[in-house]
Short mmCIF file of C-alpha atoms in Angstrom, two decimals:
data_model
loop_
_atom_site.label_atom_id
_atom_site.label_comp_id
_atom_site.label_asym_id
_atom_site.label_seq_id
_atom_site.Cartn_x
_atom_site.Cartn_y
_atom_site.Cartn_z
CA MET A 1 8.18 -47.78 -8.46
CA THR A 2 5.10 -45.55 -8.06
CA ARG A 3 2.44 -44.42 -10.53
CA ASP A 4 4.05 -40.97 -10.49
CA THR A 5 7.29 -42.36 -11.95
CA PRO A 6 7.70 -41.05 -15.53
CA PRO A 7 7.30 -43.69 -18.28
CA CYS A 8 10.89 -43.19 -19.46
CA GLU A 9 12.16 -43.85 -15.94
CA ARG A 10 10.02 -46.99 -15.65
CA ALA A 11 11.38 -48.23 -18.98
CA TYR A 12 14.92 -47.55 -17.80
CA ARG A 13 14.44 -49.49 -14.58
CA ARG A 14 12.81 -52.44 -16.33
CA THR A 15 15.60 -52.63 -18.89
CA LEU A 16 18.29 -52.34 -16.24
CA ALA A 17 16.66 -55.11 -14.20
CA VAL A 18 16.60 -57.43 -17.22
CA LEU A 19 20.22 -56.66 -18.11
CA THR A 20 21.30 -57.23 -14.50
CA LEU A 21 19.50 -60.56 -14.48
CA ALA A 22 21.17 -61.57 -17.75
CA VAL A 23 24.65 -60.81 -16.36
CA ALA A 24 23.86 -62.71 -13.15
CA LEU A 25 22.60 -65.76 -15.07
CA TRP A 26 25.71 -65.68 -17.25
CA ALA A 27 27.85 -65.83 -14.12
CA VAL A 28 25.68 -68.70 -12.80
CA ALA A 29 26.44 -70.60 -16.02
CA TRP A 30 30.16 -70.17 -15.33
CA ALA A 31 29.67 -71.31 -11.73
CA VAL A 32 28.04 -74.51 -12.96
CA LEU A 33 30.41 -75.02 -15.89
CA THR A 34 33.86 -74.74 -14.27
CA PRO A 35 35.17 -78.00 -12.77
CA GLY A 36 35.91 -77.98 -9.05
CA PHE A 37 39.08 -76.15 -8.03
CA ARG A 38 39.76 -75.00 -11.60
CA SER A 39 39.99 -71.36 -10.63
CA PRO A 40 43.07 -69.88 -8.92
CA ASP A 41 43.34 -70.89 -5.24
CA GLU A 42 39.73 -72.08 -5.08
CA GLN A 43 40.55 -74.99 -2.77
CA ASN A 44 42.28 -72.55 -0.41
CA HIS A 45 39.26 -70.26 -0.35
CA LEU A 46 36.92 -73.15 0.45
CA ASN A 47 39.29 -74.43 3.12
CA SER A 48 39.46 -71.03 4.84
CA VAL A 49 35.69 -70.51 4.75
CA VAL A 50 35.08 -73.91 6.30
CA ARG A 51 37.75 -73.29 8.95
CA ILE A 52 35.85 -70.22 10.14
CA ALA A 53 32.51 -72.03 9.89
CA TYR A 54 33.84 -74.69 12.29
CA GLY A 55 35.49 -72.27 14.71
CA GLY A 56 39.06 -72.69 13.51
CA GLY A 57 39.78 -68.98 13.55
CA TRP A 58 42.28 -67.08 11.43
CA PRO A 59 45.85 -68.34 11.96
CA ALA A 60 48.88 -66.19 11.24
CA PRO A 61 50.14 -66.21 7.63
CA GLY A 62 51.95 -69.45 6.88
CA GLU A 63 50.44 -71.29 9.85
CA ALA A 64 47.12 -72.39 8.29
CA HIS A 65 46.94 -75.82 6.66
CA PHE A 66 44.49 -77.83 4.60
CA ALA A 67 41.85 -79.75 6.50
CA PRO A 68 41.46 -83.48 5.83
CA PHE A 69 38.31 -82.88 3.77
CA THR A 70 40.21 -80.42 1.54
CA ASP A 71 43.01 -82.88 0.81
CA GLN A 72 40.46 -85.53 -0.12
CA ALA A 73 38.36 -83.10 -2.16
CA VAL A 74 41.40 -81.99 -4.18
CA ALA A 75 42.11 -85.63 -5.00
CA GLU A 76 38.47 -86.26 -5.96
CA ALA A 77 38.50 -83.19 -8.22
CA ALA A 78 41.52 -84.63 -10.07
CA TYR A 79 43.51 -81.46 -9.56
CA PRO A 80 45.96 -80.70 -11.15
CA ALA A 81 45.35 -83.03 -14.12
CA ASP A 82 45.66 -81.17 -17.44
CA LEU A 83 42.46 -79.94 -19.03
CA PRO A 84 42.07 -80.67 -22.76
CA GLY A 85 42.23 -76.99 -23.75
CA ARG A 86 45.58 -76.34 -22.07
CA TRP A 87 47.72 -73.96 -24.12
CA GLN A 88 50.39 -76.62 -24.51
CA TYR A 89 49.87 -80.38 -24.43
CA ARG A 90 52.07 -82.24 -21.95
CA ALA A 91 52.44 -85.91 -22.78
CA HIS A 92 53.85 -86.77 -19.35
CA ALA A 93 50.97 -85.17 -17.40
CA THR A 94 47.77 -86.83 -16.26
CA GLN A 95 44.93 -85.85 -18.59
CA PHE A 96 41.60 -84.81 -17.07
CA VAL A 97 39.59 -86.44 -19.88
CA GLU A 98 41.17 -89.83 -19.17
CA LEU A 99 40.05 -89.95 -15.54
CA THR A 100 36.87 -91.39 -14.07
CA PRO A 101 35.12 -89.06 -11.60
CA VAL A 102 34.12 -90.21 -8.13
CA PRO A 103 30.32 -90.74 -8.13
CA ALA A 104 28.51 -87.79 -6.57
CA ASP A 105 27.08 -89.73 -3.63
CA GLU A 106 30.55 -91.05 -2.72
CA ARG A 107 32.30 -87.68 -2.54
CA VAL A 108 33.58 -86.58 0.85
CA ARG A 109 31.21 -84.63 3.09
CA ILE A 110 32.36 -81.85 5.40
CA SER A 111 31.95 -82.65 9.08
CA ALA A 112 33.32 -81.76 12.48
CA GLU A 113 35.72 -84.69 12.13
CA ASN A 114 37.41 -83.48 8.92
CA ALA A 115 36.74 -79.71 8.74
CA LEU A 116 39.77 -78.65 10.76
CA PRO A 117 43.38 -79.82 10.39
CA ALA A 118 44.87 -81.86 13.17
CA PRO A 119 48.59 -81.28 13.84
CA GLY A 120 50.66 -83.01 11.19
CA THR A 121 47.70 -84.17 9.07
CA SER A 122 48.50 -81.99 6.04
CA ALA A 123 51.68 -80.43 4.73
CA THR A 124 49.77 -78.14 2.38
CA ILE A 125 49.75 -74.53 3.54
CA ASP A 126 46.61 -72.47 3.07
CA GLN A 127 48.07 -69.04 2.29
CA MET A 128 44.73 -67.21 2.39
CA THR A 129 45.37 -65.98 5.93
CA GLN A 130 47.73 -63.43 4.36
CA HIS A 131 44.45 -61.60 3.62
CA PRO A 132 41.92 -60.19 6.11
CA PRO A 133 39.00 -62.52 6.96
CA ALA A 134 35.96 -60.47 5.82
CA TYR A 135 35.06 -62.57 2.78
CA TYR A 136 35.69 -65.82 4.60
CA ALA A 137 33.49 -64.83 7.53
CA LEU A 138 30.73 -63.96 5.06
CA GLY A 139 31.19 -67.27 3.27
CA ALA A 140 31.07 -69.19 6.53
CA ALA A 141 27.83 -67.43 7.48
CA VAL A 142 26.32 -68.35 4.11
CA LEU A 143 27.32 -72.01 4.45
CA ARG A 144 25.76 -72.11 7.91
CA ALA A 145 22.61 -70.30 6.79
CA THR A 146 22.08 -72.58 3.78
CA GLY A 147 22.85 -75.79 5.63
CA THR A 148 25.77 -76.59 3.32
CA ALA A 149 28.48 -76.32 5.98
CA ASP A 150 28.16 -80.10 6.36
CA ALA A 151 27.37 -80.90 2.73
CA ARG A 152 29.57 -82.61 0.15
CA TRP A 153 32.57 -80.50 -0.75
CA ASP A 154 31.33 -79.86 -4.31
CA VAL A 155 27.94 -78.67 -3.05
CA ALA A 156 29.59 -76.33 -0.53
CA LEU A 157 31.87 -75.04 -3.29
CA LEU A 158 28.90 -74.37 -5.59
CA THR A 159 27.20 -72.49 -2.74
CA LEU A 160 30.21 -70.20 -2.39
CA ARG A 161 30.33 -69.72 -6.14
CA LEU A 162 26.71 -68.58 -6.13
CA LEU A 163 27.52 -66.22 -3.26
CA ASP A 164 30.17 -64.65 -5.47
CA VAL A 165 27.67 -64.41 -8.32
CA ALA A 166 25.27 -62.49 -6.05
CA LEU A 167 28.02 -60.10 -4.95
CA PHE A 168 29.09 -59.58 -8.55
CA ALA A 169 25.54 -59.04 -9.87
CA ALA A 170 25.11 -56.10 -7.48
CA THR A 171 27.83 -54.26 -9.40
CA VAL A 172 25.73 -54.01 -12.59
CA PRO A 173 23.25 -51.37 -11.35
CA LEU A 174 26.16 -49.59 -9.68
CA ALA A 175 27.95 -49.33 -13.03
CA ALA A 176 24.77 -47.99 -14.61
CA ALA A 177 24.32 -45.47 -11.80
CA THR A 178 27.93 -44.31 -12.23
CA ALA A 179 27.51 -43.76 -15.97
CA ARG A 180 24.20 -41.99 -15.48
CA ARG A 181 25.69 -39.69 -12.86
CA LEU A 182 28.54 -38.70 -15.21
CA THR A 183 26.46 -38.26 -18.36
CA GLY A 184 22.91 -37.56 -17.19
CA SER A 185 21.79 -40.11 -19.79
CA ARG A 186 19.62 -43.14 -19.01
CA SER A 187 20.64 -44.83 -22.24
CA ALA A 188 24.35 -44.31 -21.54
CA ALA A 189 23.79 -45.91 -18.15
CA LEU A 190 22.33 -48.99 -19.85
CA VAL A 191 25.36 -49.25 -22.16
CA ALA A 192 27.46 -49.91 -19.04
CA ALA A 193 25.23 -52.73 -17.76
CA PRO A 194 26.13 -55.63 -20.12
CA PHE A 195 29.86 -54.77 -20.23
CA PRO A 196 31.02 -57.71 -18.03
CA MET A 197 29.71 -60.26 -20.54
CA LEU A 198 32.25 -59.01 -23.07
CA VAL A 199 35.09 -60.41 -20.93
CA PRO A 200 35.09 -64.23 -20.46
CA GLN A 201 37.57 -64.05 -17.59
CA VAL A 202 35.11 -61.96 -15.57
CA GLY A 203 32.50 -64.72 -15.68
CA HIS A 204 35.07 -67.39 -14.93
CA ILE A 205 36.57 -65.62 -11.91
CA LEU A 206 33.39 -64.11 -10.48
CA GLY A 207 31.53 -67.36 -11.02
CA SER A 208 34.12 -69.10 -8.83
CA ALA A 209 34.67 -69.15 -5.07
CA ASN A 210 37.20 -66.46 -4.15
CA ASN A 211 37.55 -63.18 -2.31
CA ASP A 212 37.73 -61.18 -5.56
CA ALA A 213 33.94 -60.80 -5.74
CA LEU A 214 33.81 -58.77 -2.53
CA VAL A 215 36.71 -56.63 -3.79
CA VAL A 216 34.84 -56.03 -7.05
CA LEU A 217 31.69 -55.03 -5.16
CA GLY A 218 33.65 -52.73 -2.85
CA GLY A 219 35.33 -51.12 -5.86
CA ALA A 220 31.93 -50.69 -7.51
CA VAL A 221 30.42 -48.93 -4.50
CA VAL A 222 33.43 -46.61 -4.11
CA THR A 223 33.41 -45.83 -7.84
CA CYS A 224 29.69 -45.03 -7.85
CA LEU A 225 29.95 -42.81 -4.78
CA ALA A 226 33.08 -41.08 -6.08
CA ALA A 227 31.13 -40.21 -9.24
CA ARG A 228 28.44 -38.64 -7.05
CA VAL A 229 31.04 -36.62 -5.16
CA VAL A 230 32.89 -35.31 -8.19
CA MET A 231 29.55 -34.25 -9.70
CA GLY A 232 28.68 -32.26 -6.59
CA ASP A 233 27.10 -34.55 -3.99
CA LEU A 234 29.11 -33.58 -0.91
CA ARG A 235 26.62 -34.61 1.75
CA TRP A 236 28.00 -36.18 4.90
CA ARG A 237 25.96 -39.33 4.33
CA VAL A 238 28.00 -39.88 1.16
CA VAL A 239 31.21 -39.34 3.12
CA VAL A 240 30.16 -42.05 5.56
CA ALA A 241 29.09 -44.42 2.77
CA ILE A 242 32.43 -44.07 0.95
CA GLY A 243 34.35 -44.64 4.16
CA LEU A 244 32.37 -47.76 5.01
CA ALA A 245 32.61 -49.21 1.50
CA LEU A 246 36.34 -48.60 1.25
CA GLY A 247 36.88 -49.92 4.76
CA VAL A 248 35.04 -53.18 4.08
CA GLY A 249 37.03 -53.52 0.86
CA LEU A 250 40.26 -53.11 2.80
CA LEU A 251 39.10 -55.85 5.17
CA THR A 252 38.96 -58.12 2.13
CA LYS A 253 42.12 -57.51 0.13
CA VAL A 254 44.86 -54.91 -0.20
CA MET A 255 43.77 -54.19 -3.79
CA LEU A 256 41.16 -51.70 -2.59
CA ALA A 257 43.97 -49.45 -1.36
CA PHE A 258 44.19 -48.37 -4.99
CA ALA A 259 40.77 -46.73 -4.55
CA ILE A 260 42.22 -44.17 -2.13
CA PRO A 261 43.43 -41.83 -4.93
CA THR A 262 39.97 -42.03 -6.50
CA VAL A 263 38.33 -40.85 -3.29
CA ALA A 264 40.90 -38.10 -2.80
CA LEU A 265 40.60 -36.83 -6.38
CA ALA A 266 36.79 -36.90 -6.24
CA TYR A 267 36.79 -34.42 -3.36
CA LEU A 268 39.58 -32.38 -4.91
CA LEU A 269 37.70 -31.95 -8.21
CA ALA A 270 34.22 -31.58 -6.73
CA PRO A 271 32.49 -28.25 -7.48
CA GLY A 272 33.80 -25.38 -5.36
CA PRO A 273 32.34 -21.97 -4.53
CA HIS A 274 33.31 -20.49 -7.93
CA HIS A 275 31.80 -23.36 -9.93
CA PRO A 276 28.38 -22.90 -11.61
CA ARG A 277 27.19 -25.59 -9.21
CA ALA A 278 28.54 -23.77 -6.16
CA GLY A 279 29.86 -26.04 -3.46
CA PRO A 280 31.95 -25.90 -0.29
CA THR A 281 35.39 -24.35 -0.17
CA ALA A 282 38.50 -26.40 -0.89
CA ALA A 283 39.17 -26.69 2.82
CA ALA A 284 35.67 -28.01 3.51
CA ARG A 285 35.96 -30.50 0.66
CA SER A 286 39.34 -31.65 1.96
CA VAL A 287 37.85 -32.22 5.41
CA ARG A 288 35.15 -34.43 3.90
CA GLY A 289 37.68 -36.40 1.90
CA LEU A 290 39.94 -36.90 4.90
CA ALA A 291 36.94 -37.93 7.01
CA ALA A 292 36.00 -40.60 4.44
CA LEU A 293 39.55 -41.96 4.41
CA ALA A 294 39.80 -41.86 8.20
CA LEU A 295 36.59 -43.88 8.49
CA ALA A 296 37.93 -46.37 5.94
CA PHE A 297 41.08 -46.75 8.04
CA ALA A 298 39.02 -47.31 11.19
CA VAL A 299 36.91 -49.99 9.48
CA GLY A 300 39.56 -51.90 7.54
CA GLY A 301 42.76 -49.97 6.91
CA TRP A 302 44.05 -50.70 10.40
CA TRP A 303 44.61 -54.33 9.36
CA TRP A 304 47.41 -53.37 7.00
CA ALA A 305 48.97 -50.92 9.46
CA ARG A 306 48.96 -53.70 12.05
CA ASN A 307 50.71 -56.03 9.57
CA TRP A 308 53.42 -53.44 9.06
CA ILE A 309 53.96 -53.04 12.78
CA VAL A 310 53.76 -56.74 13.70
CA ASP A 311 55.19 -58.46 10.62
CA GLY A 312 57.26 -55.74 8.99
CA ALA A 313 55.28 -55.97 5.73
CA VAL A 314 51.93 -54.61 4.56
CA GLN A 315 50.98 -58.07 3.29
CA PRO A 316 52.98 -60.91 4.85
CA VAL A 317 53.79 -63.87 2.62
CA GLY A 318 51.48 -66.77 3.38
CA LEU A 319 53.35 -69.21 1.14
CA PRO A 320 56.86 -68.54 -0.19
CA ARG A 321 56.95 -68.80 -3.98
CA ASP A 322 59.07 -71.48 -5.66
CA TYR A 323 60.87 -69.95 -8.65
CA SER A 324 62.88 -73.05 -9.57
CA GLY A 325 60.75 -74.19 -12.53
CA MET A 326 60.11 -70.75 -14.02
CA THR A 327 61.69 -69.40 -17.18
CA PRO A 328 63.82 -66.24 -16.75
CA VAL A 329 62.72 -63.21 -18.79
CA PRO A 330 65.37 -61.11 -20.60
CA ALA A 331 65.54 -57.46 -19.56
CA ASP A 332 64.48 -56.17 -23.00
CA GLN A 333 61.29 -58.25 -22.87
CA VAL A 334 60.16 -57.54 -19.32
CA LEU A 335 57.78 -54.66 -19.96
CA SER A 336 56.16 -56.09 -23.10
CA ASP A 337 55.84 -59.51 -21.47
CA ALA A 338 54.30 -58.02 -18.32
CA LEU A 339 51.80 -55.97 -20.31
CA GLY A 340 50.87 -58.84 -22.59
CA ARG A 341 50.44 -61.42 -19.84
CA THR A 342 48.37 -59.05 -17.70
CA ALA A 343 46.08 -58.29 -20.64
CA GLN A 344 45.80 -62.00 -21.46
CA ALA A 345 44.87 -62.79 -17.87
CA PHE A 346 42.32 -59.95 -17.85
CA PHE A 347 40.40 -61.10 -20.91
CA GLY A 348 40.77 -64.85 -20.87
CA ASN A 349 43.16 -67.17 -19.04
CA LEU A 350 40.89 -69.85 -17.66
CA SER A 351 41.57 -72.29 -14.86
CA TRP A 352 45.05 -71.66 -13.42
CA LEU A 353 45.99 -69.47 -16.41
CA GLU A 354 46.54 -72.43 -18.73
CA ILE A 355 43.58 -72.00 -21.13
CA ARG A 356 44.27 -68.92 -23.20
CA LEU A 357 41.94 -66.76 -25.23
CA PRO A 358 43.32 -66.20 -28.76
CA GLY A 359 45.88 -63.40 -28.68
CA ALA A 360 44.20 -61.42 -31.48
CA LEU A 361 41.06 -61.02 -29.35
CA VAL A 362 43.17 -59.88 -26.40
CA VAL A 363 44.88 -57.23 -28.56
CA VAL A 364 41.56 -55.98 -29.93
CA GLY A 365 39.98 -55.87 -26.48
CA SER A 366 42.96 -54.09 -24.92
CA THR A 367 43.08 -51.53 -27.71
CA LEU A 368 39.38 -50.76 -27.38
CA LEU A 369 39.63 -50.37 -23.60
CA VAL A 370 42.49 -47.89 -23.95
CA LEU A 371 40.61 -46.05 -26.68
CA VAL A 372 37.35 -45.66 -24.76
CA THR A 373 39.24 -44.52 -21.68
CA LEU A 374 41.04 -41.85 -23.67
CA ILE A 375 37.78 -40.65 -25.24
CA ALA A 376 36.11 -40.46 -21.83
CA VAL A 377 38.90 -38.48 -20.14
CA VAL A 378 39.83 -36.21 -23.08
CA VAL A 379 36.58 -35.18 -24.79
CA PRO A 380 34.81 -32.37 -22.88
CA GLY A 381 31.56 -33.23 -21.16
CA ALA A 382 32.45 -35.71 -18.45
CA ARG A 383 36.21 -35.36 -18.14
CA ARG A 384 36.45 -34.67 -14.41
CA GLY A 385 34.32 -37.63 -13.48
CA SER A 386 35.93 -39.94 -16.01
CA LEU A 387 39.42 -39.05 -14.86
CA THR A 388 38.42 -39.65 -11.25
CA ILE A 389 37.00 -43.12 -11.76
CA ALA A 390 39.70 -44.12 -14.27
CA LEU A 391 42.32 -43.87 -11.51
CA LEU A 392 41.15 -47.16 -9.98
CA PRO A 393 41.53 -49.57 -12.94
CA VAL A 394 44.64 -47.77 -14.20
CA GLY A 395 46.17 -47.87 -10.72
CA LEU A 396 45.35 -51.55 -10.28
CA ALA A 397 46.84 -52.49 -13.65
CA GLY A 398 49.91 -50.38 -12.97
CA GLY A 399 50.28 -51.89 -9.51
CA VAL A 400 50.20 -55.42 -10.90
CA ILE A 401 52.88 -54.64 -13.47
CA VAL A 402 55.12 -52.64 -11.13
CA ASN A 403 54.96 -55.40 -8.52
CA ALA A 404 55.85 -58.02 -11.13
CA VAL A 405 58.76 -55.97 -12.47
CA LYS A 406 60.03 -55.41 -8.94
CA SER A 407 59.94 -59.16 -8.33
CA TRP A 408 61.73 -59.74 -11.64
CA SER A 409 64.55 -57.43 -10.56
CA GLU A 410 65.15 -59.77 -7.61
CA THR A 411 64.48 -63.18 -9.20
CA GLY A 412 64.73 -62.81 -12.98
CA VAL A 413 61.19 -64.16 -13.53
CA LEU A 414 57.80 -62.48 -13.86
CA VAL A 415 55.07 -63.64 -11.48
CA ALA A 416 51.67 -62.52 -10.12
CA LEU A 417 50.52 -61.09 -13.47
CA GLN A 418 46.88 -61.74 -12.64
CA GLY A 419 44.41 -59.77 -14.73
CA ARG A 420 41.70 -60.50 -12.16
CA TYR A 421 43.43 -58.07 -9.80
CA VAL A 422 42.18 -55.29 -12.10
CA PHE A 423 38.55 -56.40 -11.69
CA GLY A 424 38.23 -54.09 -8.69
CA GLY A 425 37.99 -51.37 -11.36
CA LEU A 426 35.43 -53.24 -13.46
CA THR A 427 32.61 -50.79 -12.68
CA ALA A 428 34.82 -47.87 -13.65
CA LEU A 429 35.69 -49.53 -16.98
CA ALA A 430 32.00 -50.15 -17.71
CA ALA A 431 31.16 -46.52 -16.95
CA LEU A 432 34.08 -45.25 -19.07
CA LEU A 433 32.78 -47.32 -21.99
CA ALA A 434 29.35 -45.76 -21.52
CA VAL A 435 30.80 -42.24 -21.44
CA ALA A 436 32.81 -42.90 -24.61
CA VAL A 437 29.74 -44.25 -26.45
CA TRP A 438 27.72 -41.24 -25.26
CA GLN A 439 30.38 -38.94 -26.69
CA VAL A 440 30.69 -40.83 -29.99
CA CYS A 441 26.91 -40.63 -30.36
CA ARG A 442 27.17 -36.85 -29.80
CA ARG A 443 25.10 -37.20 -26.63
CA ARG A 444 21.91 -37.82 -28.62
CA GLU A 445 19.63 -40.03 -26.55
CA ARG A 446 18.12 -41.78 -29.56
CA ALA A 447 21.53 -42.76 -30.94
CA VAL A 448 22.72 -43.90 -27.52
CA ALA A 449 19.55 -46.01 -27.13
CA VAL A 450 20.46 -47.79 -30.36
CA ALA A 451 23.97 -48.26 -28.93
CA VAL A 452 22.39 -50.05 -25.96
CA LEU A 453 20.98 -52.63 -28.38
CA VAL A 454 24.33 -52.97 -30.16
CA ALA A 455 26.24 -53.30 -26.88
CA THR A 456 23.77 -55.85 -25.52
CA GLY A 457 23.80 -57.89 -28.71
CA LEU A 458 27.59 -57.98 -28.80
CA ALA A 459 27.74 -58.82 -25.09
CA VAL A 460 25.32 -61.73 -25.49
CA LEU A 461 27.28 -63.09 -28.46
CA ALA A 462 30.52 -62.79 -26.48
CA ALA A 463 28.89 -64.43 -23.44
CA VAL A 464 27.68 -67.45 -25.42
CA ALA A 465 30.94 -67.76 -27.35
CA GLY A 466 32.95 -67.63 -24.13
CA LEU A 467 30.88 -70.36 -22.50
CA VAL A 468 31.14 -72.60 -25.57
CA TRP A 469 34.90 -72.03 -25.69
CA ALA A 470 35.24 -72.92 -22.01
CA PHE A 471 33.05 -76.02 -22.35
CA GLU A 472 35.23 -77.31 -25.17
CA ALA A 473 38.47 -76.46 -23.38
CA MET A 474 37.43 -78.03 -20.08
CA TYR A 475 35.55 -81.18 -21.10
CA ARG A 476 35.99 -82.12 -24.77
CA GLY A 477 38.96 -84.36 -25.49
CA PRO A 478 40.66 -84.55 -28.89
CA GLY A 479 38.34 -86.03 -31.52
CA GLU A 480 35.46 -86.47 -29.07
CA SER A 481 31.84 -85.61 -29.76
CA VAL A 482 29.93 -82.84 -27.99
CA GLY A 483 27.76 -85.56 -26.42
CA ALA A 484 30.77 -87.22 -24.81
CA ALA A 485 31.92 -83.86 -23.42
CA TRP A 486 28.40 -83.20 -22.06
CA GLU A 487 28.40 -86.55 -20.26
CA ARG A 488 31.80 -85.78 -18.76
CA TRP A 489 30.56 -82.41 -17.52
CA ALA A 490 27.55 -84.00 -15.84
CA ALA A 491 29.70 -86.74 -14.30
CA TRP A 492 32.07 -84.26 -12.64
CA SER A 493 29.41 -81.73 -11.65
CA PRO A 494 27.54 -81.57 -8.33
CA LEU A 495 24.39 -81.23 -10.48
CA SER A 496 22.70 -83.90 -12.60
CA ALA A 497 22.49 -83.59 -16.39
CA PRO A 498 18.78 -82.59 -16.36
CA VAL A 499 19.45 -79.84 -13.80
CA ILE A 500 22.35 -78.52 -15.85
CA GLY A 501 20.04 -78.48 -18.86
CA VAL A 502 17.46 -76.46 -16.96
CA VAL A 503 20.13 -73.99 -15.81
CA LEU A 504 21.33 -73.48 -19.38
CA ALA A 505 17.76 -73.04 -20.63
CA VAL A 506 17.12 -70.33 -18.02
CA VAL A 507 20.42 -68.65 -18.91
CA GLY A 508 19.41 -68.70 -22.57
CA LEU A 509 16.05 -67.12 -21.78
CA GLY A 510 17.82 -64.42 -19.80
CA MET A 511 20.08 -63.63 -22.76
CA VAL A 512 17.11 -63.42 -25.15
CA ALA A 513 15.22 -61.23 -22.68
CA ALA A 514 18.18 -58.85 -22.49
CA VAL A 515 18.28 -58.39 -26.27
CA VAL A 516 14.49 -57.97 -26.44
CA ALA A 517 14.56 -55.37 -23.66
CA ALA A 518 17.34 -53.44 -25.39
CA ALA A 519 15.46 -53.64 -28.71
CA ARG A 520 12.28 -52.29 -27.12
CA LEU A 521 14.25 -49.40 -25.66
CA ALA A 522 15.75 -48.55 -29.04
CA SER A 523 12.34 -48.82 -30.71
CA ALA A 524 10.75 -46.58 -28.08
CA ALA A 525 13.51 -44.00 -28.57
CA ALA A 526 12.98 -44.05 -32.34
CA SER A 527 9.21 -43.70 -31.94
CA GLY A 528 9.63 -40.82 -29.54
CA ALA A 529 11.95 -39.04 -31.94
CA GLY A 530 9.47 -39.59 -34.77
CA ARG A 531 6.59 -38.16 -32.77
CA ARG A 532 8.67 -35.12 -31.86
CA ARG A 533 9.51 -34.50 -35.52
CA GLY A 534 5.86 -34.88 -36.49
CA THR A 535 4.78 -32.43 -33.83
CA SER A 536 7.43 -30.00 -35.03
CA ARG A 537 6.14 -30.12 -38.61
CA ILE A 538 2.53 -29.60 -37.56
CA THR A 539 3.45 -26.69 -35.34
CA ALA A 540 5.45 -25.09 -38.12
#
């Protein structure tokens, strides 16, 4: 930032930095709070990262197994004992709150002797090799770089969780940049920044160790660049950037394939020669779009084409699903059940989907998301851009539901209704919210600046409430005191109680700083408007 930067731009950047820090600290709190392996497939993700770190390669789907350290770590984490906040109490199941944790200094350490499975040592299949290895190679590099490749399993797991937090935090300025590109408003951009804190499941998943964080970052970059394209930035450097971002995303998970329509539509709707912002012809725009997609295929799309040729499926099954204990769903309930469970898992289904956010909050949140999306794509002003970026989250949600219904037609049960699969469109949702607020405020910068304060205040309240809810659901047994739950948290954590206290204090300061920064922005906007009115009266 130079001295020539306008004061309003400096204020915008400072506020965005504080909001980004607050979101990152919130995710750190989730990383510290969640017990080990209490996020979907977390033990598999750790196992695959360590395999690469120790030179175990990337076996074919179904041929990777747990290493000895993973089997022992799962036992030490008391998985899958029922957490106290489980949606339904099971008297026959082992209860997490009744178990005594293994002391921290006695937990298994990763080493060359236990990091790789020997033939016949584990019957547990690690199905993560059904995905490409990009995230796992990155995780292995981080473990090596931080010296935690041979640490205790819980320390290595926390390291990977913090890696995911860093990847996730980078999406906040990208969401702001997307909203600013579509609206031209700094304040609207800042409305998008705290959006993730409104959704507890986002903190839980992206504060855990999994490959979703790299998918979310890839989706954020593609969304931001697509917004640039549809608003007229058709430079070749943008073409290359979109191709690289989409390609890396495709080397992480198949979910980023749903970004292909976004890229295509961005170039289709970009300004042409007859637009006020004259641009290249339709043919030239098509060439750029095809070049971006071709580059994406060369970087990461080839993986899925190879799967189709070699295995006969785009994504081979790493672990066949057991449907024997699942309840069949009647035909007249399939669609409503699929929609409801996907929404529930988007907003709040902690651990392995057994701790459920109250349904009323899910309904309110879902309704508001649909409403803001409709406002953004219907009201004139930013419709082309909003429609373009909305394709990604809508496509992801639709893909999840269609896949589940297809599976139901073959098995009679609904599976894979994971709301986290929609998080690849998180940046688009944040930007759509910002566009809708900008429209509701009639595009008046002062009113939108006040909306930044409202959005930040609500996000901070939701963030704190979500963490308190999770703490109670994960550690506080029936009739127990908060102190007893705190002691249980510290006993299971890789961190000591004083360190956890320091982390929470820093998180709290970050939340307060976010509200203060948003309040200063609103105050500055009000003062500026007052000065302009005063000047107008004097001039008159």
